[in-house]
mmCIF file of the C-alpha atoms, coordinates in Angstrom:
data_MODEL
# 
_entry.id   MODEL 
# 
loop_
_atom_site.group_PDB 
_atom_site.id 
_atom_site.type_symbol 
_atom_site.label_atom_id 
_atom_site.label_alt_id 
_atom_site.label_comp_id 
_atom_site.label_asym_id 
_atom_site.label_entity_id 
_atom_site.label_seq_id 
_atom_site.pdbx_PDB_ins_code 
_atom_site.Cartn_x 
_atom_site.Cartn_y 
_atom_site.Cartn_z 
_atom_site.occupancy 
_atom_site.B_iso_or_equiv 
_atom_site.pdbx_formal_charge 
_atom_site.auth_seq_id 
_atom_site.auth_comp_id 
_atom_site.auth_asym_id 
_atom_site.auth_atom_id 
_atom_site.pdbx_PDB_model_num 
ATOM 1  C CA . UNK A 1 1  ? 139.884 161.164 130.510 1.00 0.00 ? 1  UNK A CA 1 
ATOM 2  C CA . UNK A 1 2  ? 142.368 161.130 127.661 1.00 0.00 ? 2  UNK A CA 1 
ATOM 3  C CA . UNK A 1 3  ? 139.997 163.086 125.447 1.00 0.00 ? 3  UNK A CA 1 
ATOM 4  C CA . UNK A 1 4  ? 139.468 165.812 128.057 1.00 0.00 ? 4  UNK A CA 1 
ATOM 5  C CA . UNK A 1 5  ? 143.195 165.994 128.755 1.00 0.00 ? 5  UNK A CA 1 
ATOM 6  C CA . UNK A 1 6  ? 143.969 166.606 125.087 1.00 0.00 ? 6  UNK A CA 1 
ATOM 7  C CA . UNK A 1 7  ? 140.869 168.489 123.854 1.00 0.00 ? 7  UNK A CA 1 
ATOM 8  C CA . UNK A 1 8  ? 141.755 171.670 122.005 1.00 0.00 ? 8  UNK A CA 1 
ATOM 9  C CA . UNK A 1 9  ? 140.185 174.040 122.224 1.00 0.00 ? 9  UNK A CA 1 
ATOM 10 C CA . UNK A 1 10 ? 138.802 173.242 125.673 1.00 0.00 ? 10 UNK A CA 1 
ATOM 11 C CA . UNK A 1 11 ? 135.402 174.731 124.921 1.00 0.00 ? 11 UNK A CA 1 
ATOM 12 C CA . UNK A 1 12 ? 131.741 173.746 124.911 1.00 0.00 ? 12 UNK A CA 1 
ATOM 13 C CA . UNK A 1 13 ? 131.424 172.616 121.267 1.00 0.00 ? 13 UNK A CA 1 
ATOM 14 C CA . UNK A 1 14 ? 134.584 170.486 121.432 1.00 0.00 ? 14 UNK A CA 1 
ATOM 15 C CA . UNK A 1 15 ? 133.676 168.862 124.757 1.00 0.00 ? 15 UNK A CA 1 
ATOM 16 C CA . UNK A 1 16 ? 130.059 168.260 123.685 1.00 0.00 ? 16 UNK A CA 1 
ATOM 17 C CA . UNK A 1 17 ? 130.926 166.672 120.339 1.00 0.00 ? 17 UNK A CA 1 
ATOM 18 C CA . UNK A 1 18 ? 133.821 164.621 121.688 1.00 0.00 ? 18 UNK A CA 1 
ATOM 19 C CA . UNK A 1 19 ? 132.064 163.152 124.719 1.00 0.00 ? 19 UNK A CA 1 
ATOM 20 C CA . UNK A 1 20 ? 128.918 162.375 122.724 1.00 0.00 ? 20 UNK A CA 1 
ATOM 21 C CA . UNK A 1 21 ? 131.005 160.582 120.090 1.00 0.00 ? 21 UNK A CA 1 
ATOM 22 C CA . UNK A 1 22 ? 132.829 158.560 122.763 1.00 0.00 ? 22 UNK A CA 1 
ATOM 23 C CA . UNK A 1 23 ? 129.533 157.744 124.475 1.00 0.00 ? 23 UNK A CA 1 
ATOM 24 C CA . UNK A 1 24 ? 127.938 156.546 121.249 1.00 0.00 ? 24 UNK A CA 1 
ATOM 25 C CA . UNK A 1 25 ? 130.885 154.242 120.580 1.00 0.00 ? 25 UNK A CA 1 
ATOM 26 C CA . UNK A 1 26 ? 130.873 152.925 124.155 1.00 0.00 ? 26 UNK A CA 1 
ATOM 27 C CA . UNK A 1 27 ? 127.360 151.476 123.997 1.00 0.00 ? 27 UNK A CA 1 
ATOM 28 C CA . UNK A 1 28 ? 125.875 148.665 121.960 1.00 0.00 ? 28 UNK A CA 1 
ATOM 29 C CA . UNK A 1 29 ? 122.894 150.779 120.875 1.00 0.00 ? 29 UNK A CA 1 
ATOM 30 C CA . UNK A 1 30 ? 124.925 153.865 119.858 1.00 0.00 ? 30 UNK A CA 1 
ATOM 31 C CA . UNK A 1 31 ? 123.283 156.040 122.508 1.00 0.00 ? 31 UNK A CA 1 
ATOM 32 C CA . UNK A 1 32 ? 125.507 158.287 124.587 1.00 0.00 ? 32 UNK A CA 1 
ATOM 33 C CA . UNK A 1 33 ? 123.119 158.634 127.551 1.00 0.00 ? 33 UNK A CA 1 
ATOM 34 C CA . UNK A 1 34 ? 124.446 155.846 129.796 1.00 0.00 ? 34 UNK A CA 1 
ATOM 35 C CA . UNK A 1 35 ? 128.058 156.919 129.261 1.00 0.00 ? 35 UNK A CA 1 
ATOM 36 C CA . UNK A 1 36 ? 127.248 160.577 129.875 1.00 0.00 ? 36 UNK A CA 1 
ATOM 37 C CA . UNK A 1 37 ? 125.337 159.667 133.053 1.00 0.00 ? 37 UNK A CA 1 
ATOM 38 C CA . UNK A 1 38 ? 128.373 157.830 134.385 1.00 0.00 ? 38 UNK A CA 1 
ATOM 39 C CA . UNK A 1 39 ? 130.631 160.713 133.375 1.00 0.00 ? 39 UNK A CA 1 
ATOM 40 C CA . UNK A 1 40 ? 128.277 163.154 135.129 1.00 0.00 ? 40 UNK A CA 1 
ATOM 41 C CA . UNK A 1 41 ? 128.478 161.165 138.370 1.00 0.00 ? 41 UNK A CA 1 
ATOM 42 C CA . UNK A 1 42 ? 132.273 160.910 138.195 1.00 0.00 ? 42 UNK A CA 1 
ATOM 43 C CA . UNK A 1 43 ? 132.836 164.572 137.364 1.00 0.00 ? 43 UNK A CA 1 
ATOM 44 C CA . UNK A 1 44 ? 130.108 166.387 139.312 1.00 0.00 ? 44 UNK A CA 1 
ATOM 45 C CA . UNK A 1 45 ? 129.644 163.737 142.021 1.00 0.00 ? 45 UNK A CA 1 
ATOM 46 C CA . UNK A 1 46 ? 125.893 164.053 141.524 1.00 0.00 ? 46 UNK A CA 1 
ATOM 47 C CA . UNK A 1 47 ? 123.381 162.031 139.528 1.00 0.00 ? 47 UNK A CA 1 
ATOM 48 C CA . UNK A 1 48 ? 121.460 165.205 138.769 1.00 0.00 ? 48 UNK A CA 1 
ATOM 49 C CA . UNK A 1 49 ? 123.478 168.324 138.103 1.00 0.00 ? 49 UNK A CA 1 
ATOM 50 C CA . UNK A 1 50 ? 123.648 171.366 135.910 1.00 0.00 ? 50 UNK A CA 1 
ATOM 51 C CA . UNK A 1 51 ? 124.411 170.439 132.295 1.00 0.00 ? 51 UNK A CA 1 
ATOM 52 C CA . UNK A 1 52 ? 127.456 168.164 132.156 1.00 0.00 ? 52 UNK A CA 1 
ATOM 53 C CA . UNK A 1 53 ? 129.447 169.979 129.493 1.00 0.00 ? 53 UNK A CA 1 
ATOM 54 C CA . UNK A 1 54 ? 128.946 173.348 131.155 1.00 0.00 ? 54 UNK A CA 1 
ATOM 55 C CA . UNK A 1 55 ? 129.921 171.786 134.494 1.00 0.00 ? 55 UNK A CA 1 
ATOM 56 C CA . UNK A 1 56 ? 133.173 170.546 132.965 1.00 0.00 ? 56 UNK A CA 1 
ATOM 57 C CA . UNK A 1 57 ? 133.952 174.052 131.730 1.00 0.00 ? 57 UNK A CA 1 
ATOM 58 C CA . UNK A 1 58 ? 133.066 175.602 135.096 1.00 0.00 ? 58 UNK A CA 1 
ATOM 59 C CA . UNK A 1 59 ? 135.282 173.144 136.973 1.00 0.00 ? 59 UNK A CA 1 
ATOM 60 C CA . UNK A 1 60 ? 138.098 173.610 134.480 1.00 0.00 ? 60 UNK A CA 1 
ATOM 61 C CA . UNK A 1 61 ? 140.347 171.007 132.934 1.00 0.00 ? 61 UNK A CA 1 
ATOM 62 C CA . UNK A 1 62 ? 142.682 170.407 135.945 1.00 0.00 ? 62 UNK A CA 1 
ATOM 63 C CA . UNK A 1 63 ? 139.865 169.894 138.454 1.00 0.00 ? 63 UNK A CA 1 
ATOM 64 C CA . UNK A 1 64 ? 137.842 167.741 136.033 1.00 0.00 ? 64 UNK A CA 1 
ATOM 65 C CA . UNK A 1 65 ? 140.851 165.512 135.367 1.00 0.00 ? 65 UNK A CA 1 
ATOM 66 C CA . UNK A 1 66 ? 141.621 165.279 139.084 1.00 0.00 ? 66 UNK A CA 1 
ATOM 67 C CA . UNK A 1 67 ? 138.064 164.114 139.784 1.00 0.00 ? 67 UNK A CA 1 
ATOM 68 C CA . UNK A 1 68 ? 138.238 161.529 137.011 1.00 0.00 ? 68 UNK A CA 1 
ATOM 69 C CA . UNK A 1 69 ? 141.586 160.282 138.323 1.00 0.00 ? 69 UNK A CA 1 
ATOM 70 C CA . UNK A 1 70 ? 140.088 159.890 141.807 1.00 0.00 ? 70 UNK A CA 1 
ATOM 71 C CA . UNK A 1 71 ? 137.241 157.757 140.437 1.00 0.00 ? 71 UNK A CA 1 
ATOM 72 C CA . UNK A 1 72 ? 139.607 155.676 138.296 1.00 0.00 ? 72 UNK A CA 1 
ATOM 73 C CA . UNK A 1 73 ? 141.813 155.004 141.340 1.00 0.00 ? 73 UNK A CA 1 
ATOM 74 C CA . UNK A 1 74 ? 138.809 154.141 143.499 1.00 0.00 ? 74 UNK A CA 1 
ATOM 75 C CA . UNK A 1 75 ? 137.478 151.698 140.902 1.00 0.00 ? 75 UNK A CA 1 
ATOM 76 C CA . UNK A 1 76 ? 140.894 150.113 140.417 1.00 0.00 ? 76 UNK A CA 1 
ATOM 77 C CA . UNK A 1 77 ? 141.238 149.516 144.162 1.00 0.00 ? 77 UNK A CA 1 
ATOM 78 C CA . UNK A 1 78 ? 137.713 148.128 144.496 1.00 0.00 ? 78 UNK A CA 1 
ATOM 79 C CA . UNK A 1 79 ? 138.314 145.736 141.580 1.00 0.00 ? 79 UNK A CA 1 
ATOM 80 C CA . UNK A 1 80 ? 141.371 144.331 143.359 1.00 0.00 ? 80 UNK A CA 1 
ATOM 81 C CA . UNK A 1 81 ? 139.570 143.859 146.673 1.00 0.00 ? 81 UNK A CA 1 
# 
């Protein structure tokens, strides 16, 4: 979320490179796939969707961040319950 909030320029190459880099760091085997799959579900609300990075651009930064915030809030509340 922080990366997408601050990414400049907010364009396909920046989003692609940044999210792949984060995904590779987030997994033990340096593969971004699992992270990107989770991001896809949170952002598009679908397990199968048009390409993730293009979807982020189509939704725009405000809507993408709003969707991520909704998922973060939902997960925080379910962890407490």
